[in-house]
XYZ file of C-alpha atoms in Angstrom:
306
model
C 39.140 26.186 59.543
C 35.973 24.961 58.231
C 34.635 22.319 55.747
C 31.959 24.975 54.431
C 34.748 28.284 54.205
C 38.307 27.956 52.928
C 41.027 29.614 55.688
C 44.475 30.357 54.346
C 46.594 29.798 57.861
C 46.418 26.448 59.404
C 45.610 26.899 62.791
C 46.189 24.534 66.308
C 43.201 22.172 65.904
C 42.251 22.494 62.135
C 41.647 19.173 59.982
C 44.462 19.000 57.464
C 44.994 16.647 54.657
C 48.790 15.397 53.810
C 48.926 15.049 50.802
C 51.622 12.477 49.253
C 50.547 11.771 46.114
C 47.284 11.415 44.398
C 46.785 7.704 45.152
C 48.338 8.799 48.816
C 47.339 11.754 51.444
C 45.666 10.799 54.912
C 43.558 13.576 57.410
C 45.651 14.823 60.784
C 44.575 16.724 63.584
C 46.654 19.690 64.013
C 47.890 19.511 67.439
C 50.283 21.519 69.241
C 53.504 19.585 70.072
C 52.596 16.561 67.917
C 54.257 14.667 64.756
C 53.140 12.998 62.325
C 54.844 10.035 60.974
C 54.996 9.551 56.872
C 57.544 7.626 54.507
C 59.467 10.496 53.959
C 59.894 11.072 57.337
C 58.439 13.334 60.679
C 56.273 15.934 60.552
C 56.321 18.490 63.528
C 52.951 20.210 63.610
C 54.408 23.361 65.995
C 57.045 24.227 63.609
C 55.829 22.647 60.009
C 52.136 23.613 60.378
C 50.994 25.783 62.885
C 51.678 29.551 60.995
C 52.142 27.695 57.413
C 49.280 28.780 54.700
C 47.759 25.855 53.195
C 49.011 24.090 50.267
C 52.395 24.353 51.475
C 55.189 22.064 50.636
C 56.779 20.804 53.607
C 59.964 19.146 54.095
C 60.134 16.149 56.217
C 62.657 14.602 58.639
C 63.959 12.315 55.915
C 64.605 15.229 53.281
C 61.432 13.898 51.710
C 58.130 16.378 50.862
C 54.797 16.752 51.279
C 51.688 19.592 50.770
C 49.367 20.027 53.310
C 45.924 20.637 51.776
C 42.852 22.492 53.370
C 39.821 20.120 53.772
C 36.847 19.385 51.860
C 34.083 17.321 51.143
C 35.344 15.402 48.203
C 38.999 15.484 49.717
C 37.069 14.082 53.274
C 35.193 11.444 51.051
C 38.310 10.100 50.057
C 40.162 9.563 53.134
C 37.561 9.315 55.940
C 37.372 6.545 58.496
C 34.541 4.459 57.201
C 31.803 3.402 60.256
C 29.965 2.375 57.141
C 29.794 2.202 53.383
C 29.376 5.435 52.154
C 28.797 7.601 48.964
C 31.262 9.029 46.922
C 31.151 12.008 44.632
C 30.118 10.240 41.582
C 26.971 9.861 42.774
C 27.093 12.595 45.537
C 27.262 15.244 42.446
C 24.147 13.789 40.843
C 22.017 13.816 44.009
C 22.647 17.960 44.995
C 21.802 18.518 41.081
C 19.018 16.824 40.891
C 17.722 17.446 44.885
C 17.884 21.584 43.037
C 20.351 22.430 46.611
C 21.819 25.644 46.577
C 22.846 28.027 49.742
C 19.848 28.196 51.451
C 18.357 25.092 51.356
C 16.450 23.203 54.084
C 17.551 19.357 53.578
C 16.729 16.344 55.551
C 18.699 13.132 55.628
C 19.200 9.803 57.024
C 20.955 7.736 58.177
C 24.261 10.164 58.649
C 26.677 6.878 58.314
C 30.190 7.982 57.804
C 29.334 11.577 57.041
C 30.533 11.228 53.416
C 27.178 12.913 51.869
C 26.700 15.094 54.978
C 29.693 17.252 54.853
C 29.012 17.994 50.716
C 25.202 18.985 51.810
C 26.592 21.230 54.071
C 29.051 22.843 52.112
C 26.090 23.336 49.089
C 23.304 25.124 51.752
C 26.250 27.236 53.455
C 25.595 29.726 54.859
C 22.432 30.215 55.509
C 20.948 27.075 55.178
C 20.651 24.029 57.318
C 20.457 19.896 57.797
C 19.154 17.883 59.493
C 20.627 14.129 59.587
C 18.693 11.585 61.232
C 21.326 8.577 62.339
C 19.770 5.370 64.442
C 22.938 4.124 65.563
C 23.994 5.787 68.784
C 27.795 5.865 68.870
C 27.643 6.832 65.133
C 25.336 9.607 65.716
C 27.684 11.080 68.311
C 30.713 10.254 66.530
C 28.743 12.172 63.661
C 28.503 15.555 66.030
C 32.263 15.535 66.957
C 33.198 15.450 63.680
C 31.271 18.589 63.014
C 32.417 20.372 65.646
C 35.672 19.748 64.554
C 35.061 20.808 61.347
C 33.562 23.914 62.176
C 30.113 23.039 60.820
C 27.974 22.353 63.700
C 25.678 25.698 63.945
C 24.864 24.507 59.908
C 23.920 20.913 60.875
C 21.528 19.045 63.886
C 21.890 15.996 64.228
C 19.431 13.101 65.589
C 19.519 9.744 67.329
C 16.324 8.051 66.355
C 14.488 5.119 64.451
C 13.626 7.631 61.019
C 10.893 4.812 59.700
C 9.188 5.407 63.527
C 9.867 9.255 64.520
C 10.655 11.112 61.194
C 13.132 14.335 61.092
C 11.900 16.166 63.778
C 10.101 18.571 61.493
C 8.148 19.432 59.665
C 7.043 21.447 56.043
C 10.200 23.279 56.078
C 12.767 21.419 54.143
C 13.326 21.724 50.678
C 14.986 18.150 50.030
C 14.686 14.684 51.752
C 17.680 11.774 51.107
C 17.121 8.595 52.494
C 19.899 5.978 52.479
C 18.206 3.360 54.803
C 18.010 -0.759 54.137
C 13.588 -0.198 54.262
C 13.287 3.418 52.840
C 9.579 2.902 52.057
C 8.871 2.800 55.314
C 10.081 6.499 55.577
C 8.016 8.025 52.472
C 5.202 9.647 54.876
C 7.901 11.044 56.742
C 9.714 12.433 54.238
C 6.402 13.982 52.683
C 5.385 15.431 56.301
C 8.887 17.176 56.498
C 8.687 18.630 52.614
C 7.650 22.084 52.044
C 3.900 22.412 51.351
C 5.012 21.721 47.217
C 7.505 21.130 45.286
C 9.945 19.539 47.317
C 12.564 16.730 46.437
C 13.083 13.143 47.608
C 15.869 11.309 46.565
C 16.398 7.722 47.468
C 19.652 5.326 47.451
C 19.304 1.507 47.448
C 21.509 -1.104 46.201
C 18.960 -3.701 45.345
C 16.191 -2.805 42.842
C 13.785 -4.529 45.453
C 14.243 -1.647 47.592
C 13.799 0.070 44.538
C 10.657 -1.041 43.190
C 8.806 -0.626 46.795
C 9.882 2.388 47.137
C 8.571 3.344 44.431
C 5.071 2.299 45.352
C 5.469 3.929 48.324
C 6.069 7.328 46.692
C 3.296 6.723 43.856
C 0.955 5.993 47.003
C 1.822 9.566 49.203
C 1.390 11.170 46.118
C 4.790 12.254 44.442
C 5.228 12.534 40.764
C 7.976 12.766 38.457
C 9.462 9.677 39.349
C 12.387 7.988 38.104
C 15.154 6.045 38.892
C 19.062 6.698 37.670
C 22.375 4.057 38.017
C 25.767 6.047 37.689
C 28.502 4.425 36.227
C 31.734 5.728 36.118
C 34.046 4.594 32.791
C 37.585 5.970 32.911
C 39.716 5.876 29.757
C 43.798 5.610 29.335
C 44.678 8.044 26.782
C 47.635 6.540 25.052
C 49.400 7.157 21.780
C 49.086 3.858 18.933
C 50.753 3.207 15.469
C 48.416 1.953 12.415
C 49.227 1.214 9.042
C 47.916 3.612 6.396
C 45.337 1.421 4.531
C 45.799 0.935 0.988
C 42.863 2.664 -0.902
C 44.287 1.044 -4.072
C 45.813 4.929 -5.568
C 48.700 3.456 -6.813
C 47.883 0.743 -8.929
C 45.527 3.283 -10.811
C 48.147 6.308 -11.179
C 50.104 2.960 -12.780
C 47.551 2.171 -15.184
C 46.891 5.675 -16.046
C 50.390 6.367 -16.470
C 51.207 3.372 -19.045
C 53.157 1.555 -16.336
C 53.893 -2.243 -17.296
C 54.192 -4.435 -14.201
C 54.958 -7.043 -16.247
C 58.155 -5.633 -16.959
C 61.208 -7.038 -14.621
C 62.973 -3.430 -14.740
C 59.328 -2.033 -13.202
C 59.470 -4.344 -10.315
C 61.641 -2.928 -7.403
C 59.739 0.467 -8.533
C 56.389 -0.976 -7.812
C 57.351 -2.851 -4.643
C 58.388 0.399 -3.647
C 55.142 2.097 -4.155
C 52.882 0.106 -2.679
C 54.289 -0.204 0.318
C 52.596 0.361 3.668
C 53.401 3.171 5.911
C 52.501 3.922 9.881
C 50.814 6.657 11.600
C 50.797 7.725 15.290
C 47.690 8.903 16.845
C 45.728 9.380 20.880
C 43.531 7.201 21.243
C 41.018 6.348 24.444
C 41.419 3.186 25.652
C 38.673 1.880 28.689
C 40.334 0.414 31.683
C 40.026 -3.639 31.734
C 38.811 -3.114 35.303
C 36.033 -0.445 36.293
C 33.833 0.640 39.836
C 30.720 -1.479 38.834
C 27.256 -1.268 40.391
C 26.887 1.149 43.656
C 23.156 1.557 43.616
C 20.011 3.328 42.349
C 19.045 6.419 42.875
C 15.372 7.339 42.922
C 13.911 10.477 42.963
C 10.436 12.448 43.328
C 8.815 15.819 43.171
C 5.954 16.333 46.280
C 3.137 17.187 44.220
């Protein structure tokens, strides 16, 4: 199993994600001679995994059901154990467009975090390209490495245990993208443009505050990068439900009544008229926004090395 190639058997070991509903599935470690506790009841891995393909449905102790789901990035986003706040693939998408990734690519990050933008890089340079994640927090920088062993990414992905603002990557001219997702990312710029490609490289910076923003941006107009600009993703989800309106009154009938010689003065014309003019209902979709939405995450700046 790996987070970068799909396998079809789960296998002792693999990274599987139960899945229970859309709003509820949870990673487990396939293990030999473990179970898995769930609401609908146990699940043996030796005889409900191990062997079973992938998106299987599999009956629980309690009569309940679940599928088990090969692993990926936007799956692993979603149900990770957070060591800190991470991206998620709203604005994850955005940043391999606009970084230009495809298989291949040299990229550069820091700080690793949770691994929530790591395992999506590697999955977009696979196979034959590589990153490198800078993390400064110790324990999170080896927790980072397990986690990729486990996953079966590890030959596409080296990671570091240093101060990026102080030490850089580790390289240099090679890669084709730098993200930095760091409290002081100015501090990093001349970094970033040392590891870049000789031109035309890409630097994409996140920051919640537009502080961050606006020094970072002098930092990149300073080293020399162009094309800069800064982006906000919002996400706006709408309920598509079906709602009854009246059919507005354009004012046809009273002319067809005119033109036709009909007296609404007369009593016997009454109930007739009534009759006419009254309103009817329609049933349409219509998109409705949600009342509450995922507001502000944070900017995204990016640069071309000149």
């Amino acid at each position: 199993m790996s987070f970068a190639e799909y396998g079809d058997t789960i296998k002792d070991g693999d990274t599987a994600i139960v899945f229970l509903g859309h709003e509820s599935m949870f990673p487990v470690k396939v293990q030999h001679g473990t179970v898995t506790q769930t609401k609908y009841g146990v699940i043996r891995h030796s005889t409900d995994l191990i062997g079973k393909k992938y998106g299987s449905k599999v009956t629980c102790s309690k009569g309940g059901w679940v599928f088990i789901l090969h692993p990926t990035p936007e799956l692993w986003t979603m149900n990770l154990p957070h060591r800190t706040q991470i991206l998620y693939s709203t604005d994850i998408s955005i940043i391999t467009m606009m970084l230009e990734l495809k298989p291949g690519s040299i990229v550069c990050e820091s700080g690793t975090g949770s691994g929530s933008l790591s395992h999506a890089l590697i999955r977009t340079v696979a196979p034959t390209g590589h990153l490198y994640t800078v993390e400064f927090h110790q324990q999170r920088a080896e927790k980072a490495r397990e986690e990729f062993r486990e996953h079966g990414v590890e030959h596409l992905v080296t990671v570091t245990n240093q101060d990026v603002c102080k030490n850089g990557f580790g390289v240099s001219n090679i890669a084709d993208a730098v993200f930095l997702d760091i409290p002081s990312p100015w501090e990093a710029i001349g970094h970033a443009k040392s590891a870049l490609k000789a031109e035309g490289g890409r630097i994409c910076s996140f920051s919640p505050c537009i502080e961050q923003v606006q020094r970072t941006c002098l930092a990149m107009e300073e080293y020399g990068f162009t094309e800069i600009n800064t982006l906000e993703i919002l996400l706006r989800v709408y309920n598509v439900r079906t709602i009854s309106l009246q059919i507005p009154d354009l004012g046809q009938a009273a002319e067809d009544n005119s033109s036709t010689g009909f007296d609404s003065s007369n009593p016997s014309n009454q109930g007739s008229l009534g009759t006419s003019l009254q309103q009817g209902t329609v049933q349409f979709k219509s998109g409705v926004p949600l009342r509450e939405m995922v507001g502000h995450t944070g900017y995204l700046t990016f640069a071309t090395k000149s």
